[in-house]
Coordinates of C-alpha atoms and ligand atoms in Angstrom, one line a residue:
M1 CA 42.8 -129.6 110.8
E2 CA 39.2 -128.3 110.6
K3 CA 39.0 -124.6 109.8
P4 CA 37.6 -122.4 112.6
F5 CA 34.2 -120.8 112.3
I6 CA 34.8 -117.2 111.5
L7 CA 32.1 -114.5 111.6
H8 CA 33.0 -111.3 109.9
M9 CA 30.9 -108.7 111.8
L10 CA 30.3 -105.4 109.9
T11 CA 28.9 -102.3 111.5
T12 CA 28.4 -98.7 110.3
A13 CA 29.1 -97.6 113.9
K14 CA 32.4 -96.9 115.6
N15 CA 32.0 -100.0 117.8
L16 CA 30.6 -103.4 117.3
S17 CA 27.9 -104.3 119.8
P18 CA 29.4 -106.4 122.6
F19 CA 26.0 -108.1 122.9
D20 CA 26.3 -109.3 119.4
V21 CA 29.8 -110.5 119.9
N22 CA 28.8 -112.6 122.9
M23 CA 25.8 -113.9 121.0
A24 CA 28.0 -115.0 118.1
L25 CA 30.5 -116.8 120.3
D26 CA 27.8 -118.4 122.4
A27 CA 26.2 -119.7 119.2
G28 CA 29.4 -121.6 118.2
W29 CA 31.3 -119.1 116.1
V30 CA 34.9 -119.3 117.2
S31 CA 36.1 -116.0 116.0
A32 CA 34.0 -112.8 115.7
V33 CA 36.0 -110.2 113.8
P34 CA 34.9 -106.6 113.9
Y35 CA 34.8 -104.2 110.8
I36 CA 33.8 -100.8 112.1
N37 CA 32.7 -97.6 110.3
V38 CA 31.8 -99.6 107.3
E39 CA 30.1 -97.8 104.4
A40 CA 27.7 -99.6 102.0
D41 CA 30.0 -99.2 99.1
E42 CA 32.7 -101.1 100.9
V43 CA 30.6 -104.2 101.4
Q44 CA 31.2 -105.8 98.1
G45 CA 35.0 -105.6 98.6
L46 CA 34.9 -107.0 102.1
V47 CA 32.6 -109.9 101.1
Q48 CA 34.7 -110.9 98.1
D49 CA 37.8 -110.7 100.1
A50 CA 36.3 -113.1 102.6
I51 CA 34.8 -115.6 100.1
F52 CA 37.9 -116.2 97.8
S53 CA 40.2 -117.3 100.6
R54 CA 38.5 -120.6 101.5
S55 CA 37.3 -123.7 99.7
K56 CA 33.6 -124.5 99.6
K57 CA 34.1 -126.6 102.7
G58 CA 35.8 -123.8 104.5
L59 CA 33.2 -121.3 103.4
K60 CA 30.6 -123.3 105.3
R61 CA 32.5 -122.2 108.3
T62 CA 32.5 -118.5 107.3
G63 CA 29.7 -116.0 107.8
I64 CA 28.9 -112.3 107.7
F65 CA 26.9 -110.4 110.3
I66 CA 25.6 -106.9 109.7
G67 CA 24.9 -104.6 112.7
G68 CA 24.8 -100.8 112.9
R69 CA 21.8 -98.7 114.0
D70 CA 20.0 -98.1 110.7
T71 CA 17.5 -100.6 109.4
K72 CA 17.5 -99.4 105.8
Q73 CA 21.3 -99.3 105.6
A74 CA 21.5 -102.8 107.1
M75 CA 19.0 -104.2 104.6
D76 CA 20.9 -102.4 101.7
M77 CA 24.1 -103.9 103.0
L78 CA 22.5 -107.4 103.2
N79 CA 21.4 -107.1 99.6
I80 CA 24.8 -105.8 98.4
A81 CA 26.4 -108.7 100.3
K82 CA 24.1 -111.2 98.6
S83 CA 24.7 -109.9 95.1
S84 CA 28.5 -109.8 95.7
M85 CA 28.6 -113.6 96.1
V86 CA 30.2 -115.5 93.2
P87 CA 28.8 -119.1 93.4
P88 CA 30.1 -121.5 94.6
F89 CA 32.0 -118.9 96.6
E90 CA 29.1 -118.0 98.9
V91 CA 28.6 -117.5 102.6
P92 CA 25.6 -116.9 104.9
V93 CA 24.7 -113.3 105.9
F94 CA 22.5 -112.2 108.8
A95 CA 21.4 -108.5 109.4
D96 CA 20.2 -107.5 112.8
P97 CA 20.9 -103.8 113.2
S98 CA 20.8 -102.7 116.8
G99 CA 19.3 -106.1 117.6
A100 CA 16.1 -104.6 116.3
F101 CA 15.0 -107.4 114.0
T102 CA 15.2 -110.1 116.6
T103 CA 13.8 -107.8 119.4
A104 CA 10.8 -106.8 117.2
A105 CA 10.3 -110.4 116.2
G106 CA 10.2 -111.5 119.8
M107 CA 7.8 -108.8 120.8
V108 CA 5.4 -109.4 117.9
A109 CA 5.5 -113.2 118.4
A110 CA 4.7 -112.8 122.1
A111 CA 1.8 -110.4 121.3
E112 CA 0.5 -112.9 118.7
R113 CA 0.6 -115.7 121.3
E114 CA -1.4 -113.6 123.7
L115 CA -4.0 -112.7 121.1
Q116 CA -4.4 -116.4 120.3
N117 CA -4.4 -117.6 123.9
K118 CA -6.5 -114.9 125.6
F119 CA -8.6 -113.5 122.8
D120 CA -8.8 -116.4 120.3
T121 CA -7.7 -114.3 117.4
G122 CA -4.6 -113.3 115.4
L123 CA -2.8 -110.3 114.0
S124 CA -4.7 -110.1 110.7
G125 CA -7.1 -107.1 110.6
K126 CA -6.0 -105.8 114.1
N127 CA -5.3 -102.1 114.7
V128 CA -1.7 -101.8 115.9
L129 CA 0.1 -98.7 117.2
C130 CA 3.9 -98.6 117.3
L131 CA 4.7 -95.7 119.8
G132 CA 8.2 -94.4 119.5
G133 CA 8.0 -96.3 116.2
T134 CA 10.6 -94.3 114.3
G135 CA 13.5 -96.2 115.8
P136 CA 14.9 -99.5 114.5
V137 CA 12.8 -101.7 116.8
G138 CA 9.5 -99.9 116.0
Q139 CA 10.2 -100.0 112.3
A140 CA 10.8 -103.7 112.3
A141 CA 7.7 -104.4 114.4
A142 CA 5.6 -102.2 112.2
V143 CA 6.7 -104.1 109.1
I144 CA 6.3 -107.6 110.6
C145 CA 2.7 -106.7 111.7
A146 CA 1.8 -105.1 108.4
K147 CA 3.0 -108.2 106.6
A148 CA 0.9 -110.3 108.9
G149 CA -2.2 -108.3 107.7
A150 CA -2.5 -105.9 110.6
N151 CA -3.5 -102.2 110.2
V152 CA -0.4 -100.4 111.5
R153 CA 0.2 -96.8 112.6
L154 CA 3.8 -95.8 113.3
V155 CA 3.8 -92.9 115.8
G156 CA 6.5 -90.4 116.6
R157 CA 6.8 -86.9 118.1
Q158 CA 6.8 -85.3 114.7
L159 CA 4.4 -86.4 112.0
E160 CA 6.8 -85.5 109.2
K161 CA 9.5 -87.8 110.6
A162 CA 7.0 -90.6 111.3
Q163 CA 5.7 -90.2 107.7
R164 CA 9.2 -90.4 106.2
I165 CA 10.0 -93.6 108.2
A166 CA 6.6 -95.1 107.4
D167 CA 7.3 -94.5 103.7
I168 CA 10.7 -96.2 104.0
C169 CA 9.1 -99.2 105.7
N170 CA 6.4 -99.5 103.0
E171 CA 8.7 -99.0 100.0
E172 CA 12.0 -100.6 101.1
F173 CA 10.8 -103.4 103.4
G174 CA 7.3 -104.1 102.2
N175 CA 7.9 -103.7 98.4
N176 CA 4.9 -101.3 98.4
K177 CA 2.6 -104.2 99.3
I178 CA 2.0 -102.9 102.8
N179 CA 0.5 -99.5 103.9
I180 CA 1.8 -98.5 107.3
L181 CA 0.3 -95.1 108.3
A182 CA 2.1 -92.4 110.2
G183 CA 0.9 -90.7 113.3
A184 CA 1.8 -87.9 115.7
D185 CA 2.2 -88.4 119.4
G186 CA -0.1 -85.5 120.1
D187 CA -3.0 -87.5 118.4
K188 CA -2.4 -90.6 120.5
D189 CA -5.7 -90.3 122.5
Q190 CA -7.6 -90.5 119.2
Y191 CA -5.7 -93.5 117.9
L192 CA -6.3 -95.3 121.2
Q193 CA -10.1 -95.4 120.6
E194 CA -9.7 -98.1 118.0
V195 CA -6.4 -99.8 118.9
D196 CA -6.1 -103.6 119.6
I197 CA -2.4 -103.8 120.2
V198 CA 0.1 -101.2 121.4
F199 CA 3.9 -101.6 121.2
A200 CA 6.1 -99.1 123.1
T201 CA 9.3 -99.0 121.2
G202 CA 10.6 -95.6 122.2
A203 CA 14.1 -94.8 123.6
A204 CA 15.0 -96.3 126.9
G205 CA 13.5 -94.7 130.1
I206 CA 10.7 -92.8 128.2
Q207 CA 7.0 -93.4 129.2
L208 CA 4.8 -93.3 126.1
L209 CA 1.5 -94.4 127.6
S210 CA 0.0 -93.4 131.0
S211 CA -2.4 -95.5 133.2
E212 CA -5.2 -93.1 132.1
Q213 CA -4.5 -93.8 128.5
V214 CA -4.4 -97.5 129.0
A215 CA -7.8 -97.2 130.8
A216 CA -9.2 -95.1 128.0
A217 CA -8.5 -97.7 125.2
P218 CA -11.8 -99.5 124.9
Q219 CA -10.7 -102.4 122.8
L220 CA -7.0 -102.8 123.8
K221 CA -6.1 -106.5 124.0
V222 CA -2.3 -106.7 124.2
A223 CA 0.3 -104.0 125.1
A224 CA 4.0 -104.8 124.9
D225 CA 6.9 -102.7 126.2
V226 CA 10.5 -103.2 125.1
N227 CA 12.0 -100.6 127.4
A228 CA 13.7 -102.1 130.4
V229 CA 14.8 -98.8 132.0
P230 CA 12.4 -97.2 134.5
P231 CA 9.9 -95.7 134.1
A232 CA 8.1 -98.3 132.0
G233 CA 7.2 -97.4 128.5
I234 CA 3.6 -98.3 129.2
A235 CA 2.4 -97.6 132.8
G236 CA 1.4 -100.8 134.6
I237 CA 3.7 -103.2 132.6
D238 CA 6.5 -104.7 134.6
A239 CA 9.6 -105.9 132.8
F240 CA 8.8 -109.5 133.9
H241 CA 5.1 -109.4 132.8
D242 CA 4.4 -112.0 130.2
G243 CA 0.7 -112.1 129.3
T244 CA -0.1 -110.5 132.7
P245 CA -3.4 -108.6 133.0
I246 CA -2.7 -104.8 133.2
A247 CA -4.2 -103.3 136.3
G248 CA -6.7 -100.6 135.4
S249 CA -7.3 -101.8 131.8
N250 CA -11.1 -101.6 131.2
S251 CA -10.8 -103.9 128.2
G252 CA -9.0 -106.7 130.0
A253 CA -5.7 -106.1 128.2
V254 CA -2.6 -108.1 129.0
G255 CA 0.9 -106.8 129.1
I256 CA 4.3 -108.1 128.0
G257 CA 7.4 -106.6 129.5
A258 CA 11.0 -106.1 128.3
L259 CA 12.6 -109.1 129.9
A260 CA 9.9 -111.5 128.6
I261 CA 10.5 -110.0 125.1
G262 CA 14.3 -110.2 125.7
N263 CA 14.1 -113.9 126.3
I264 CA 12.5 -114.6 122.9
K265 CA 14.8 -112.1 121.2
Y266 CA 17.8 -114.0 122.7
Q267 CA 16.5 -117.3 121.5
S268 CA 15.7 -116.0 118.0
Q269 CA 19.2 -114.4 117.5
N270 CA 20.8 -117.5 118.9
R271 CA 18.9 -119.8 116.5
L272 CA 19.7 -117.6 113.5
L273 CA 23.4 -117.5 114.3
I274 CA 23.3 -121.3 114.6
K275 CA 21.3 -121.7 111.4
M276 CA 24.1 -119.7 109.6
R277 CA 26.6 -122.3 110.8
E278 CA 24.5 -125.4 110.1
S279 CA 22.7 -124.6 106.9
D280 CA 23.8 -126.6 103.9
E281 CA 23.0 -123.7 101.6
P282 CA 24.0 -120.1 102.2
V283 CA 21.2 -118.2 103.9
Y284 CA 20.4 -114.4 103.9
L285 CA 18.6 -113.6 107.2
H286 CA 16.7 -110.6 108.3
F287 CA 13.5 -109.5 110.2
E288 CA 11.2 -112.0 108.4
H289 CA 13.4 -115.0 109.4
A290 CA 13.7 -113.6 112.9
F291 CA 9.9 -113.6 113.1
Q292 CA 9.7 -117.2 111.9
V293 CA 12.1 -118.5 114.5
A294 CA 10.5 -116.3 117.2
Q295 CA 7.1 -117.9 116.3
D296 CA 8.6 -121.4 116.4
Y297 CA 10.2 -120.7 119.8
V298 CA 6.9 -119.4 121.2
K299 CA 5.0 -122.4 119.9
E300 CA 7.5 -124.8 121.4
T301 CA 7.3 -123.2 124.8
A302 CA 3.5 -122.8 124.8
Ligands
LIG1 N1 13.9 -105.9 125.5 C1 14.9 -106.1 124.6 O1 15.4 -107.2 124.4 C2 15.5 -104.9 123.8 C3 16.5 -105.1 122.9 C4 16.9 -104.0 122.1 C5 16.4 -102.8 122.4 N2 15.5 -102.6 123.4 C6 14.8 -101.3 123.7 O2 13.9 -101.1 122.6 C7 13.7 -99.7 122.6 C8 13.7 -99.2 121.2 O3 15.0 -99.3 120.7 P1 15.5 -98.4 119.4 O4 16.9 -98.6 119.3 O5 14.5 -98.7 118.3 O6 15.1 -97.0 120.0 P2 15.6 -95.5 119.7 O7 16.0 -95.5 118.2 O8 16.7 -95.1 120.7 O9 14.3 -94.6 120.0 C9 13.1 -94.9 119.3 C10 12.3 -93.6 119.2 O10 12.0 -93.1 120.5 C11 11.7 -91.7 120.3 N3 12.2 -90.9 121.4 C12 13.5 -90.6 121.6 N4 13.6 -89.8 122.7 C13 12.3 -89.5 123.1 C14 11.8 -88.7 124.1 N5 12.6 -88.0 125.0 N6 10.4 -88.7 124.3 C15 9.6 -89.4 123.4 N7 10.1 -90.2 122.4 C16 11.5 -90.2 122.3 C17 12.3 -91.3 119.0 O11 11.2 -91.1 118.1 P3 10.7 -89.6 117.6 O12 11.9 -88.7 117.5 O13 10.1 -89.9 116.2 O14 9.6 -89.2 118.6 C18 13.1 -92.5 118.5 O15 13.1 -92.7 117.1 C19 14.7 -99.0 123.6 O16 14.0 -98.8 124.8 C20 15.7 -100.1 123.8 O17 16.3 -100.0 125.0 C21 15.0 -103.7 124.1

């Protein structure tokens, strides 16, 4: 009898995300087993408990998913899981805390497509603002853009918090090879004077950019809003917008809404969950791999 595909799903939270459970089963995992309230120092024990119970053939049908709400914690847990493997006892691991890696990947890939299609340019050298950027989605988007060569400012209501998060992004996720700046929400009007791309990644139902602010951004090209709960995170962007001109933009900016982003996010997460099952070698997946598959999906559907 073939062994079933088992995905051990670890979260630091008190519940696993039902979204992630559905995604896992829909991607062909047969069993999605939750481990809740997991702390980083428990990861090695859990991983080694999983890997020693199956042969190499059985381990190809075994995987570990890392959820939770905290990006740094999830990346730390991914690294601990990787270093806990004892080859040939090794299984694939995928971190997507709060769905943030795949959401950010989908949003940035869609923005990159619009830059290319409508403005004949790319992310490199562009000025990017991540509004509400201190949450998991904003952090991942900031890092993906900075790694692609953009000048990124991560903005929150308090400069100190934004600076602390920007430092974590630069040091932990960018190996000090990127330089994401921090910004305060109160200085937004000043940042808008030079911005090319705006991402609204704040909490659900919070408007972070008004119509007046969109109109006052002289070189804004693309604005993307992940918030699906009214009011829109960016005034004038509908959840269904997908490269749609933003009414009132004086620079001819186009908007991308939450449902258009959600579609690419879904495809990216689905593909990575399938890649875990199908890959011959164990894979260790995070925001960079999410961005690659999101870019692939965007190109295929162009
Ligand atoms: N479209 C999709 O497929 C998809 C998938 C997943 C998530 N999402 C959406 O993506 C967004 C970001 O998710 P997340 O988990 O990263 O967000 P989050 O952690 O809940 O919030 C992000 C940031 O929003 C700011 N914020 C919170 N309350 C605020 C308020 N009252 N006024 C202004 N700013 C406020 C906070 O920053 P400061 O305290 O630093 O100001 C917070 O760090 C959410 O809207 C979520 O629903 C969309």
